[in-house]
mmCIF file of C-alpha atoms (C1' of nucleotides) in Angstrom:
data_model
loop_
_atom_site.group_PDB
_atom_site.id
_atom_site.type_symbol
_atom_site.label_atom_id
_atom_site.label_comp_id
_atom_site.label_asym_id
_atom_site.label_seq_id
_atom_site.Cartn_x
_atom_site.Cartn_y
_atom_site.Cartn_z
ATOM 1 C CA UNK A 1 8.633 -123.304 61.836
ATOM 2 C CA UNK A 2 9.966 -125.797 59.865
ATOM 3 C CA UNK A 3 12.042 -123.766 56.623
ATOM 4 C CA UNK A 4 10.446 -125.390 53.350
ATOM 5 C CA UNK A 5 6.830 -125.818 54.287
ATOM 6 C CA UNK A 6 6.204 -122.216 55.266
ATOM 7 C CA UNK A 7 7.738 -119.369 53.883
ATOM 8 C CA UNK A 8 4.560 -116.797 54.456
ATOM 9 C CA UNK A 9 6.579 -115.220 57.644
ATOM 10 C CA UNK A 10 9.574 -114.578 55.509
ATOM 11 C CA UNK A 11 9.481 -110.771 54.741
ATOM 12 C CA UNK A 12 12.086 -111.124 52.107
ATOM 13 C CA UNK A 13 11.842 -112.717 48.677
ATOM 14 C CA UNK A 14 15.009 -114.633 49.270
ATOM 15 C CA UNK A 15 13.151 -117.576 50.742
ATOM 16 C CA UNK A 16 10.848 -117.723 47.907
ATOM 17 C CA UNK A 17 14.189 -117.793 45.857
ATOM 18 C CA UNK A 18 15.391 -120.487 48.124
ATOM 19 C CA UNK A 19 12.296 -122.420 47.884
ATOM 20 C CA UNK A 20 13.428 -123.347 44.361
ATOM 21 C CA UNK A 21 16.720 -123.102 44.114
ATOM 22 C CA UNK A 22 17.814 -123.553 47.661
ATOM 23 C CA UNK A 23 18.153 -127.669 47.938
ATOM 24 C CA UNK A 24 20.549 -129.732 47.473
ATOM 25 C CA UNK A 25 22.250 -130.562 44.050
ATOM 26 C CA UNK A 26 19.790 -127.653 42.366
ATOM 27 C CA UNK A 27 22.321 -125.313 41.985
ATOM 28 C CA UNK A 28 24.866 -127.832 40.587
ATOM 29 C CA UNK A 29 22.384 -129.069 38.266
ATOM 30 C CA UNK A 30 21.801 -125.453 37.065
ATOM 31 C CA UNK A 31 25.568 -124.666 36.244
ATOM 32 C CA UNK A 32 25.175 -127.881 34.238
ATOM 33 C CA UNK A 33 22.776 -126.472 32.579
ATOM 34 C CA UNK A 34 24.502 -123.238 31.861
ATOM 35 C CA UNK A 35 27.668 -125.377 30.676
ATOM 36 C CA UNK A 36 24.836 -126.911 27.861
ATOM 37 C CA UNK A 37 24.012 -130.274 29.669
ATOM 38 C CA UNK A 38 20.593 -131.301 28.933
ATOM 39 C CA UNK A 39 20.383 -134.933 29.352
ATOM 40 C CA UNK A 40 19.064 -136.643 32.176
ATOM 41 C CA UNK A 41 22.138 -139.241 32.006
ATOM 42 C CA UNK A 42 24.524 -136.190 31.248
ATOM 43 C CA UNK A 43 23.250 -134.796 34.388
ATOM 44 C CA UNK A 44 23.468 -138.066 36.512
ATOM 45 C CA UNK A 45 26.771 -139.168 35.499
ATOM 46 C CA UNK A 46 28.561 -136.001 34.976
ATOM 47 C CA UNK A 47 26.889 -135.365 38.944
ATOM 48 C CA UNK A 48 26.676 -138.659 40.478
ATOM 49 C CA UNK A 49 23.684 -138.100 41.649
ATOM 50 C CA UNK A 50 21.166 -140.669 42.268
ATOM 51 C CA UNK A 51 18.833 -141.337 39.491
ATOM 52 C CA UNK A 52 15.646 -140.367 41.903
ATOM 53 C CA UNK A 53 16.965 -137.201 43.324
ATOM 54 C CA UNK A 54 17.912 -136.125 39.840
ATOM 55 C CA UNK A 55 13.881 -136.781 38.823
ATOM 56 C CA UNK A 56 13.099 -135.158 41.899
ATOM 57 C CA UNK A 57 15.211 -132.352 41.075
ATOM 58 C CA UNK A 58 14.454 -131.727 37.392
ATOM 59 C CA UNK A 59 10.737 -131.720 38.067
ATOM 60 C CA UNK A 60 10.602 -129.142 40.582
ATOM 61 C CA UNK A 61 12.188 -126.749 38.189
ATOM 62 C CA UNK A 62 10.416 -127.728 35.479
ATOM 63 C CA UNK A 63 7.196 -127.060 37.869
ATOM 64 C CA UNK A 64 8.803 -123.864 38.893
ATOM 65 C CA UNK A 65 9.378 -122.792 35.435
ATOM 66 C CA UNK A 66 13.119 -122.618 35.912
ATOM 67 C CA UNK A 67 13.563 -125.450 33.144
ATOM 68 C CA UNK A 68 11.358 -126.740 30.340
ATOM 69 C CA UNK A 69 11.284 -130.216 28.945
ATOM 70 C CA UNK A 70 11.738 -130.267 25.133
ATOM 71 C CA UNK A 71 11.739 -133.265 22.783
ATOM 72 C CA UNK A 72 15.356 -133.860 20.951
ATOM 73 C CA UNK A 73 15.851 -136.941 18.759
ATOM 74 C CA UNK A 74 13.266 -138.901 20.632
ATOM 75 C CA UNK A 75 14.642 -138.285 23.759
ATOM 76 C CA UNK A 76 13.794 -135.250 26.057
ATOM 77 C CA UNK A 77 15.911 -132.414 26.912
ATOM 78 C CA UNK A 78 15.744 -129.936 30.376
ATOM 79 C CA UNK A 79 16.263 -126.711 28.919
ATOM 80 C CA UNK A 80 16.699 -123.341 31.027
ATOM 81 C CA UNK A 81 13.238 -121.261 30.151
ATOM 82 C CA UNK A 82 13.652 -117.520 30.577
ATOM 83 C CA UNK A 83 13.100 -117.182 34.496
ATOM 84 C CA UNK A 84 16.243 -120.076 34.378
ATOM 85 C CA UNK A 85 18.285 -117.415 32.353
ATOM 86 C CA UNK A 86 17.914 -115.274 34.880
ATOM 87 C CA UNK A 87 19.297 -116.972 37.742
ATOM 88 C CA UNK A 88 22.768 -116.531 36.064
ATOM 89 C CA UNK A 89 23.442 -113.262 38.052
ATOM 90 C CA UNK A 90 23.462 -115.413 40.990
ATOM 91 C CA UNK A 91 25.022 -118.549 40.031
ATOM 92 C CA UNK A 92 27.811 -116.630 38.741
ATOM 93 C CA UNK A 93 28.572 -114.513 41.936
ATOM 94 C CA UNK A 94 28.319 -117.580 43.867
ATOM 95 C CA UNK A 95 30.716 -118.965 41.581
ATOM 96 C CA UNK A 96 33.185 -116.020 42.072
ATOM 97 C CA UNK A 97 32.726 -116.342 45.631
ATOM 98 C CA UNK A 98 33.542 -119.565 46.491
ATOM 99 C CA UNK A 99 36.609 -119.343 43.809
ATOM 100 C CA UNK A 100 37.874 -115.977 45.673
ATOM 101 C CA UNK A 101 37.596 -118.205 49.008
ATOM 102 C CA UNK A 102 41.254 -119.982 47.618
ATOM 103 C CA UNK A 103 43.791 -118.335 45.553
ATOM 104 C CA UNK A 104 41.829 -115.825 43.074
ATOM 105 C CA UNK A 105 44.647 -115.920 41.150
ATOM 106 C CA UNK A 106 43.777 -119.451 40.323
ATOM 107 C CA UNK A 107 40.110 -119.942 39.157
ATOM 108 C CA UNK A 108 39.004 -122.671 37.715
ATOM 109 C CA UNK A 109 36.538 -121.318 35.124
ATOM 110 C CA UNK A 110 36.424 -117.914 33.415
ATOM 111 C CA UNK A 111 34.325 -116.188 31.548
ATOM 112 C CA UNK A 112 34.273 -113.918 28.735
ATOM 113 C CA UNK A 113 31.791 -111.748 26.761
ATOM 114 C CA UNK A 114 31.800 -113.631 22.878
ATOM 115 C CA UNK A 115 30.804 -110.660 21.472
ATOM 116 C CA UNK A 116 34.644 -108.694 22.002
ATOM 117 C CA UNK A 117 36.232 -111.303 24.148
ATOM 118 C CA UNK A 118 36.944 -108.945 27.274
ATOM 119 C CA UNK A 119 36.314 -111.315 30.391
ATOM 120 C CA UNK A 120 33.807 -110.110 33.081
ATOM 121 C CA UNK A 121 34.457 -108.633 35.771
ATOM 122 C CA UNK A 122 32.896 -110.391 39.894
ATOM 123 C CA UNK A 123 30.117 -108.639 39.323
ATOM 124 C CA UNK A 124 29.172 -110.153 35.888
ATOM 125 C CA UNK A 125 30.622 -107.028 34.173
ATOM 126 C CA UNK A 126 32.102 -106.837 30.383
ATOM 127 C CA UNK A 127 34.690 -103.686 31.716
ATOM 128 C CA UNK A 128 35.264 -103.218 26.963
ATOM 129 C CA UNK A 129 30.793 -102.786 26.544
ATOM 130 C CA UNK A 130 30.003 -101.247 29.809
ATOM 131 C CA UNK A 131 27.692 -103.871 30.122
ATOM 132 C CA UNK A 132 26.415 -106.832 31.844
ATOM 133 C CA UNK A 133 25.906 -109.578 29.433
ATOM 134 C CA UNK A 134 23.286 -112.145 29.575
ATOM 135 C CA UNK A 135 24.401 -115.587 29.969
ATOM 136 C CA UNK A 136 23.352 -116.411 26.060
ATOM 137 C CA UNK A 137 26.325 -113.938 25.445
ATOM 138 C CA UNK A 138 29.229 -115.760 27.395
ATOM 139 C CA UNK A 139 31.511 -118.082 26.975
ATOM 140 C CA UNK A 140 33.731 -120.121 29.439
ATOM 141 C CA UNK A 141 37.607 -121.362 29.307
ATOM 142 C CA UNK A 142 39.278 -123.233 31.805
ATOM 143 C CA UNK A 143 41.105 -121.181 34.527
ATOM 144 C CA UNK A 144 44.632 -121.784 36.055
ATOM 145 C CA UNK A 145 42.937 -123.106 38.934
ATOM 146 C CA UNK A 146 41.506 -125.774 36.933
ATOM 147 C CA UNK A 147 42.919 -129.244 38.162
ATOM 148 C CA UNK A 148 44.413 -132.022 35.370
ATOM 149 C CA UNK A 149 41.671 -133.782 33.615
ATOM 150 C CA UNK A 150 40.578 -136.888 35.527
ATOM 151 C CA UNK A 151 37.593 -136.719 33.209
ATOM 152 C CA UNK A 152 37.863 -138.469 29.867
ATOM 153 C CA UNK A 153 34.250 -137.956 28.806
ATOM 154 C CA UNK A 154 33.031 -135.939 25.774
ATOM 155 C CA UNK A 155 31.589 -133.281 28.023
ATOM 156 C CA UNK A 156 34.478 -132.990 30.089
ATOM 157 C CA UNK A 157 36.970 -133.158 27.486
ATOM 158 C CA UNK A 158 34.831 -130.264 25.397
ATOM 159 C CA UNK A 159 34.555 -128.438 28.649
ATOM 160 C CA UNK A 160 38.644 -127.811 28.757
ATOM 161 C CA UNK A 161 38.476 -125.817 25.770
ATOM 162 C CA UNK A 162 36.212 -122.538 25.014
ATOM 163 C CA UNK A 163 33.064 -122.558 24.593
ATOM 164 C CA UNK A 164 29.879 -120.450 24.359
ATOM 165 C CA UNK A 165 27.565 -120.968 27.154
ATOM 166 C CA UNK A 166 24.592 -122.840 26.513
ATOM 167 C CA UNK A 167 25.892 -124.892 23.462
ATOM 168 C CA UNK A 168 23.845 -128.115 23.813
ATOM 169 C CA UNK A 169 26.212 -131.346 24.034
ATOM 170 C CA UNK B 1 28.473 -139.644 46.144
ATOM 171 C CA UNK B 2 26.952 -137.805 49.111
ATOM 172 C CA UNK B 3 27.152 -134.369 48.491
ATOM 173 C CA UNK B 4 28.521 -132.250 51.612
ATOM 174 C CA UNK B 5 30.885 -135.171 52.382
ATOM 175 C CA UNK B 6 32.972 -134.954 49.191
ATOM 176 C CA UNK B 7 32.890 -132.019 47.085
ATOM 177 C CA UNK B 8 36.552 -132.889 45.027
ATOM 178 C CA UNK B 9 35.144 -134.471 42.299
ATOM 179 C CA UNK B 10 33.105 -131.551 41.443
ATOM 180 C CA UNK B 11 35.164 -129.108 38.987
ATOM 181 C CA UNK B 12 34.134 -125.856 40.050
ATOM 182 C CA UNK B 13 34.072 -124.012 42.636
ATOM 183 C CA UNK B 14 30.148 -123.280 43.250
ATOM 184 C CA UNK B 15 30.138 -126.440 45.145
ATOM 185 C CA UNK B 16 32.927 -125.033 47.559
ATOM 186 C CA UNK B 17 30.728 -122.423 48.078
ATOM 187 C CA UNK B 18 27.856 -124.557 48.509
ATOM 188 C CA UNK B 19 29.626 -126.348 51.553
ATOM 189 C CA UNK B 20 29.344 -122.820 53.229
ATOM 190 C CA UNK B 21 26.564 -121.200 52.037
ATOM 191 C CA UNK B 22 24.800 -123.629 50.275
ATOM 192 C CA UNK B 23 22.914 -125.389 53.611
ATOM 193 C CA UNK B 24 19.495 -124.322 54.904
ATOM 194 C CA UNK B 25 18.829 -120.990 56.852
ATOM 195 C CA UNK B 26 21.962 -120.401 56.068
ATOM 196 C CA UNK B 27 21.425 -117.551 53.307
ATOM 197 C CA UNK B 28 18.261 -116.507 55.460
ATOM 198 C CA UNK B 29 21.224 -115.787 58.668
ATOM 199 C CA UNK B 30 23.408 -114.055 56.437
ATOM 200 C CA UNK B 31 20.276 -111.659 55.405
ATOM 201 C CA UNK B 32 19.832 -110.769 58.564
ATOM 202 C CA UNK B 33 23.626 -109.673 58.916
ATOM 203 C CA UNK B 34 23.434 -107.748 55.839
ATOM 204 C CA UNK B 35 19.980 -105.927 57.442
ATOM 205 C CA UNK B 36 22.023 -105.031 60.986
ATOM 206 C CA UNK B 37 21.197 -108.244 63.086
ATOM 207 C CA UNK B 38 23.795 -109.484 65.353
ATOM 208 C CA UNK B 39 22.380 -111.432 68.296
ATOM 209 C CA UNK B 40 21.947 -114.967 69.219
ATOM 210 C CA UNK B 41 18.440 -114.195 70.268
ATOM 211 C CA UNK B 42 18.046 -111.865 67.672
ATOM 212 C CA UNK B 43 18.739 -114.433 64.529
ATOM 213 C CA UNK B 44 16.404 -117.133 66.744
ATOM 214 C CA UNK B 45 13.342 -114.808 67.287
ATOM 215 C CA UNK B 46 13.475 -113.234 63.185
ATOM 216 C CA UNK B 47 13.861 -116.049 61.520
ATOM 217 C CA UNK B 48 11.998 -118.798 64.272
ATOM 218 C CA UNK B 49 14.949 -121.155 63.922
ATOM 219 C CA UNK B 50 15.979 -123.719 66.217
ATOM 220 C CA UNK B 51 18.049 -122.352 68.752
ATOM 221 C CA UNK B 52 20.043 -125.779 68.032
ATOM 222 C CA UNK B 53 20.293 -125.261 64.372
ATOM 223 C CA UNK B 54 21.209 -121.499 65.185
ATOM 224 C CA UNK B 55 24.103 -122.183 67.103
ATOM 225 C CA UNK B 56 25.369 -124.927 64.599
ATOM 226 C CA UNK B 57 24.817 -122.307 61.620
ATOM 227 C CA UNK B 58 26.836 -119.485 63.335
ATOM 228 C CA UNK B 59 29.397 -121.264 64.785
ATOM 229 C CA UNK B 60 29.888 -123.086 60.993
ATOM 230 C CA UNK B 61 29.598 -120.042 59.572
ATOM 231 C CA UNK B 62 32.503 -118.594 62.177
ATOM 232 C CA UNK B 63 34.444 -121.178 61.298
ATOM 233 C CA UNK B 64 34.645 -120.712 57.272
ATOM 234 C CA UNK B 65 34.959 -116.866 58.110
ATOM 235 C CA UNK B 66 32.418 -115.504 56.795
ATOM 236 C CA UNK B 67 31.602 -114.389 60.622
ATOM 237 C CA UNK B 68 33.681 -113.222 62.792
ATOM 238 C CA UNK B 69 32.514 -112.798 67.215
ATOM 239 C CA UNK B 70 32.673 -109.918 68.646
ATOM 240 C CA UNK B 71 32.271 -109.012 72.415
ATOM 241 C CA UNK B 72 29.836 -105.912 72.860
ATOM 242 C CA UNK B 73 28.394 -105.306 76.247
ATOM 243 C CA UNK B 74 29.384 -108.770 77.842
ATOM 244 C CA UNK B 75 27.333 -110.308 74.961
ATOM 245 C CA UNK B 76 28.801 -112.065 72.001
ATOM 246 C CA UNK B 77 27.740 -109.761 67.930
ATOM 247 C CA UNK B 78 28.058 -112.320 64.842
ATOM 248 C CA UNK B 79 29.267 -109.498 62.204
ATOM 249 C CA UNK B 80 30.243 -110.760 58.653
ATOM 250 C CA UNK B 81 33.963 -110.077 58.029
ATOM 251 C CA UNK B 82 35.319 -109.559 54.472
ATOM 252 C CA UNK B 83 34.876 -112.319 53.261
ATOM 253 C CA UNK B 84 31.072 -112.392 54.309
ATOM 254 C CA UNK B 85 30.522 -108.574 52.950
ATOM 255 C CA UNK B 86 32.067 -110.641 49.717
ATOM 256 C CA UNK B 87 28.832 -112.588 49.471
ATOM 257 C CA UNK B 88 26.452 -109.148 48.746
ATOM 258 C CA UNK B 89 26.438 -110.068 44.965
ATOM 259 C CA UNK B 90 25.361 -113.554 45.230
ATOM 260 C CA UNK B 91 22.754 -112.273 47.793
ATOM 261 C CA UNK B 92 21.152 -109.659 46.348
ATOM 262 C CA UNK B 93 21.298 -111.276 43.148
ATOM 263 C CA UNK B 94 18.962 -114.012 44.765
ATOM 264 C CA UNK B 95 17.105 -111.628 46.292
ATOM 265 C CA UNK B 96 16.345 -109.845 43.040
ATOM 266 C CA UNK B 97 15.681 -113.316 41.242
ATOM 267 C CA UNK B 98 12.939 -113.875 43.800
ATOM 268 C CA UNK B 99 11.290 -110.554 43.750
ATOM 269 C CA UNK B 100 10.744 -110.656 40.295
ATOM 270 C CA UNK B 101 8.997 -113.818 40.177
ATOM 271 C CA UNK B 102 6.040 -112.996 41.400
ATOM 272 C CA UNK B 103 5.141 -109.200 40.004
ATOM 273 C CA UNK B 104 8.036 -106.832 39.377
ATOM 274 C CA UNK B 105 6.615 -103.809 40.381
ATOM 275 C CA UNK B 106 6.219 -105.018 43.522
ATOM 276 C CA UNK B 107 9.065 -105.582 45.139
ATOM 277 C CA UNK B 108 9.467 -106.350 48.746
ATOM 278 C CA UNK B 109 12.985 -104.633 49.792
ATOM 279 C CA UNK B 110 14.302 -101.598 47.465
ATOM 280 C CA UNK B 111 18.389 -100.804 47.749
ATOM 281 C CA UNK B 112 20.028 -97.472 47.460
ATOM 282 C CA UNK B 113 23.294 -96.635 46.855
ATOM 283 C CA UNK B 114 24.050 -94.162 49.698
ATOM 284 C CA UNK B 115 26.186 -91.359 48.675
ATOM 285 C CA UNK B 116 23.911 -90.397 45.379
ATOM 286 C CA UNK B 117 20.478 -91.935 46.602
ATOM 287 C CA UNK B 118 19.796 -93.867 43.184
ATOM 288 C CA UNK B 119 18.389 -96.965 43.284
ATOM 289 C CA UNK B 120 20.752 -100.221 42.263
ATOM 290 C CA UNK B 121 20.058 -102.547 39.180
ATOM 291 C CA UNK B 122 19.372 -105.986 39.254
ATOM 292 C CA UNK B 123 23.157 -106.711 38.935
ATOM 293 C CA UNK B 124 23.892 -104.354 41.226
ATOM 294 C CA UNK B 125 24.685 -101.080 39.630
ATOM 295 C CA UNK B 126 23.877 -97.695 40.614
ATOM 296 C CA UNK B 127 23.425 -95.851 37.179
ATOM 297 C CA UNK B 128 24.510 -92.839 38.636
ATOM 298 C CA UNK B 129 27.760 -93.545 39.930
ATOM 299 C CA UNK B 130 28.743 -95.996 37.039
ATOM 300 C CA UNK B 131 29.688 -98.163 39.494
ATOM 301 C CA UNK B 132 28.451 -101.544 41.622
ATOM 302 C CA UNK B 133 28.394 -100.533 45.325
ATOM 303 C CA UNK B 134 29.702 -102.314 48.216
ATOM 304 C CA UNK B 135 27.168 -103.220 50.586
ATOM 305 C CA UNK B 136 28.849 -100.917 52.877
ATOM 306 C CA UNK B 137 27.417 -98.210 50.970
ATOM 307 C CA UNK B 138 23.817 -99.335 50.139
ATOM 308 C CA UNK B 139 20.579 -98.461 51.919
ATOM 309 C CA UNK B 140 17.408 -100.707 51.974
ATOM 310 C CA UNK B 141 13.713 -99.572 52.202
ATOM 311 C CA UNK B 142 10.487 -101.435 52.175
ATOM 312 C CA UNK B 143 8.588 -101.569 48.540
ATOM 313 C CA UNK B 144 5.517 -101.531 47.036
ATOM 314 C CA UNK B 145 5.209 -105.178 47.616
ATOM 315 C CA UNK B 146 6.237 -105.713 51.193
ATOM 316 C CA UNK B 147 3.137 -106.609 52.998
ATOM 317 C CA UNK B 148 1.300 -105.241 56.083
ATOM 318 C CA UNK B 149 3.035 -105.073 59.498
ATOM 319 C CA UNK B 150 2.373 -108.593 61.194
ATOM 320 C CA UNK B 151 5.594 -108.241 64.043
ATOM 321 C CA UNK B 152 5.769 -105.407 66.316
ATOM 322 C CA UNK B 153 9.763 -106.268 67.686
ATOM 323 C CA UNK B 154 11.691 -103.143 67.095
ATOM 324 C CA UNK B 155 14.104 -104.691 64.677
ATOM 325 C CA UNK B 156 10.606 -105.351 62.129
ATOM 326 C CA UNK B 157 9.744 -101.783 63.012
ATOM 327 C CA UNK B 158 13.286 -100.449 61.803
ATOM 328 C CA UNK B 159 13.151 -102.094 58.965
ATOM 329 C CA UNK B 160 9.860 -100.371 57.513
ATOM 330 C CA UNK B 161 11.736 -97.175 57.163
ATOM 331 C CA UNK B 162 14.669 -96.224 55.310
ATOM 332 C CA UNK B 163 18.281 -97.194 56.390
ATOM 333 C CA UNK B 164 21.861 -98.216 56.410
ATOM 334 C CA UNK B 165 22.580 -101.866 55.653
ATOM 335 C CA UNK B 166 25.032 -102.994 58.221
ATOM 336 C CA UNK B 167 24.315 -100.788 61.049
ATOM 337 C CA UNK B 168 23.659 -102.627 64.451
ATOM 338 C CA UNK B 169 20.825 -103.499 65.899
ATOM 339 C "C1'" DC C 1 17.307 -143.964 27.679
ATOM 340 C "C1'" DA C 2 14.816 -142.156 31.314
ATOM 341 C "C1'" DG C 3 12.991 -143.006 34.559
ATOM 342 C "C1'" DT C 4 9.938 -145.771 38.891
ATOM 343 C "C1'" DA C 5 9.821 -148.697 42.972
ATOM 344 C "C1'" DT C 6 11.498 -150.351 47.175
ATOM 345 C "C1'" DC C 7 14.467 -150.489 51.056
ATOM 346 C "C1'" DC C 8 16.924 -148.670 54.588
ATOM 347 C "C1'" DC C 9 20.146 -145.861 56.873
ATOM 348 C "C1'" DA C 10 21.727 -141.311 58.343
ATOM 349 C "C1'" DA C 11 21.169 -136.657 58.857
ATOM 350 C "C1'" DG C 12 18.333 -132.706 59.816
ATOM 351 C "C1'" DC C 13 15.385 -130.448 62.602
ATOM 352 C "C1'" DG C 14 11.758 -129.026 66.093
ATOM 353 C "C1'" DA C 15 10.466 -129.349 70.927
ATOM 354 C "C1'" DT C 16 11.603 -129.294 75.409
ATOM 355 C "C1'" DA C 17 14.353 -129.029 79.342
ATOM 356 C "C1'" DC C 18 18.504 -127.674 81.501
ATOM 357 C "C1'" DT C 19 22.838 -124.458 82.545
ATOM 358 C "C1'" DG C 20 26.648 -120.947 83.674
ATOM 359 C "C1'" DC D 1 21.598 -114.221 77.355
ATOM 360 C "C1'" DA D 2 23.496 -117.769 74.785
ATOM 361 C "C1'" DG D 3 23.793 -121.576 74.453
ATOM 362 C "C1'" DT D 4 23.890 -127.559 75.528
ATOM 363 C "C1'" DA D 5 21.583 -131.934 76.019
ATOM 364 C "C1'" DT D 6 18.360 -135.204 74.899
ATOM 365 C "C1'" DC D 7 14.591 -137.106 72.412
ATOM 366 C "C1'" DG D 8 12.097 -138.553 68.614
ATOM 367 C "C1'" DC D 9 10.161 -137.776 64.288
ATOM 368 C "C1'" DT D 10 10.583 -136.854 59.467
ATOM 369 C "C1'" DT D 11 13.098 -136.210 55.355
ATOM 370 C "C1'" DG D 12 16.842 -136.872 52.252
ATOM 371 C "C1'" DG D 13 19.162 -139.698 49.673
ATOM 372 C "C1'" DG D 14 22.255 -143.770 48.269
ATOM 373 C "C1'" DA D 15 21.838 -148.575 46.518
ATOM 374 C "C1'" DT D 16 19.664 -151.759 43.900
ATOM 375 C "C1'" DA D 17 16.355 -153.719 40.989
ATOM 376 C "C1'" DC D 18 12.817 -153.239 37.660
ATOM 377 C "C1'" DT D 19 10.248 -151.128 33.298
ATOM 378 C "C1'" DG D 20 8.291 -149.166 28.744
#
DNA sequence: CAGTATCCCAAGCGATACTG
DNA sequence: CAGTATCGCTTGGGATACTG
């Protein structure tokens, strides 16, 4: 069976998860999304990805209904939809995991619930609400683990200080 | 950039776990481990993977220790270590994002938390216990939404009714 | 700016056969 | 049982050039 073309056999819903999400540069994309990019040349140069894998990319989860094309200034922006909110659960254990893999004293991004400023917990917990707040309610700060800034973009640059999820650049 | 050759440029650490995780059938092996599947033969025949891609998967997977081999009866288990059990979150999150796309009362796979029988959340948490069991402690069952039986091996069988996650097949 | 079009190479993967 | 070896196809994707 060739994974991608036929997922019917799968008795789990993670393939259909993987379906969408599972390729190459989607998940990457999607953080950038969660960080507030929403321009195709944000996403290309802050990714270095090539300009046809990036179209390739944003219109399967714009198909999918991950991400929804909305008009800005004349130009268009990729904007998580509802189902895209959603995926933040995952994204951000992911993201715990693979910074646990090093020193988890040292992450490199860290998140905190805006609403009383406790930070969450691996499992997306806010330890001060009892709660798990939605990605809409976050915001990130650089960790210790986060390297020197070889970056001197806008986004980068706005990305080393806090910030609420989401914000549009 | 080629993504999978050269992940330093990227500034957090989903991409590190990406490099692990991130490839194809990947996630789909490590589902198995969660459900009690521990053979070559077993991983090849459930999933209908290339015993070539198979091999490469594990033995990847052994090396970033997220499996560990163990000798059990003159043949070789594949049995996540820590590190692996570590990756239950981002799992089950997925899992969860991929039931609920189609209808959400009709999910495929239904976990329990063990000691009080209460179903988990979608992030995890059994209400009960206030807490956001290991996978050491959860049970799965088939749902509502988990179609008819279409494979007869006993591992499919033991997996209609109620059980441990973890325990070997 | 936000793509499309073309080219071409490399990697991924399934199928099959073989092995200790 | 648990792989290796080989083959050959197909896909992914980087590079470059072009476009409304």
């Amino acid at each position: 069976m060739a994974l991608g073309t036929d997922y019917e056999t799968q008795d789990c819903s993670l393939a259909r998860a993987l379906e969408i999400v599972g390729e190459r540069w989607t998940m990457l994309i999607l953080r950038e999304c969660f960080f507030g990019v929403r321009r195709f040349t944000d996403f290309q140069q802050r990714l270095d990805i090539s300009k046809a894998v990036l179209t390739q990319r944003l219109s399967a989860l714009t198909d999918a209904g991950v991400l929804e094309r909305q008009p800005r200034g004349g130009r268009t922006d990729y904007v998580l939809t509802a189902a895209g909110l959603e995926l933040w659960p995952a994204l951000h254990a992911l993201i715990r995991w693979g910074d646990g893999r090093s020193d988890p004293t040292r992450r490199r991004r860290i998140f905190s619930h805006g609403l009383c400023g406790t930070d969450i917990d691996e499992f997306g917990r806010c330890a001060h609400c009892e709660s798990v707040p939605a990605a809409t309610e976050l915001r990130v700060r650089p960790g210790p683990g986060l390297g020197p800034a070889t970056r001197t973009d806008p986004i980068s640059m706005a990305l080393r200080t806090e910030r609420a999820l989401l914000t549009p650049f």
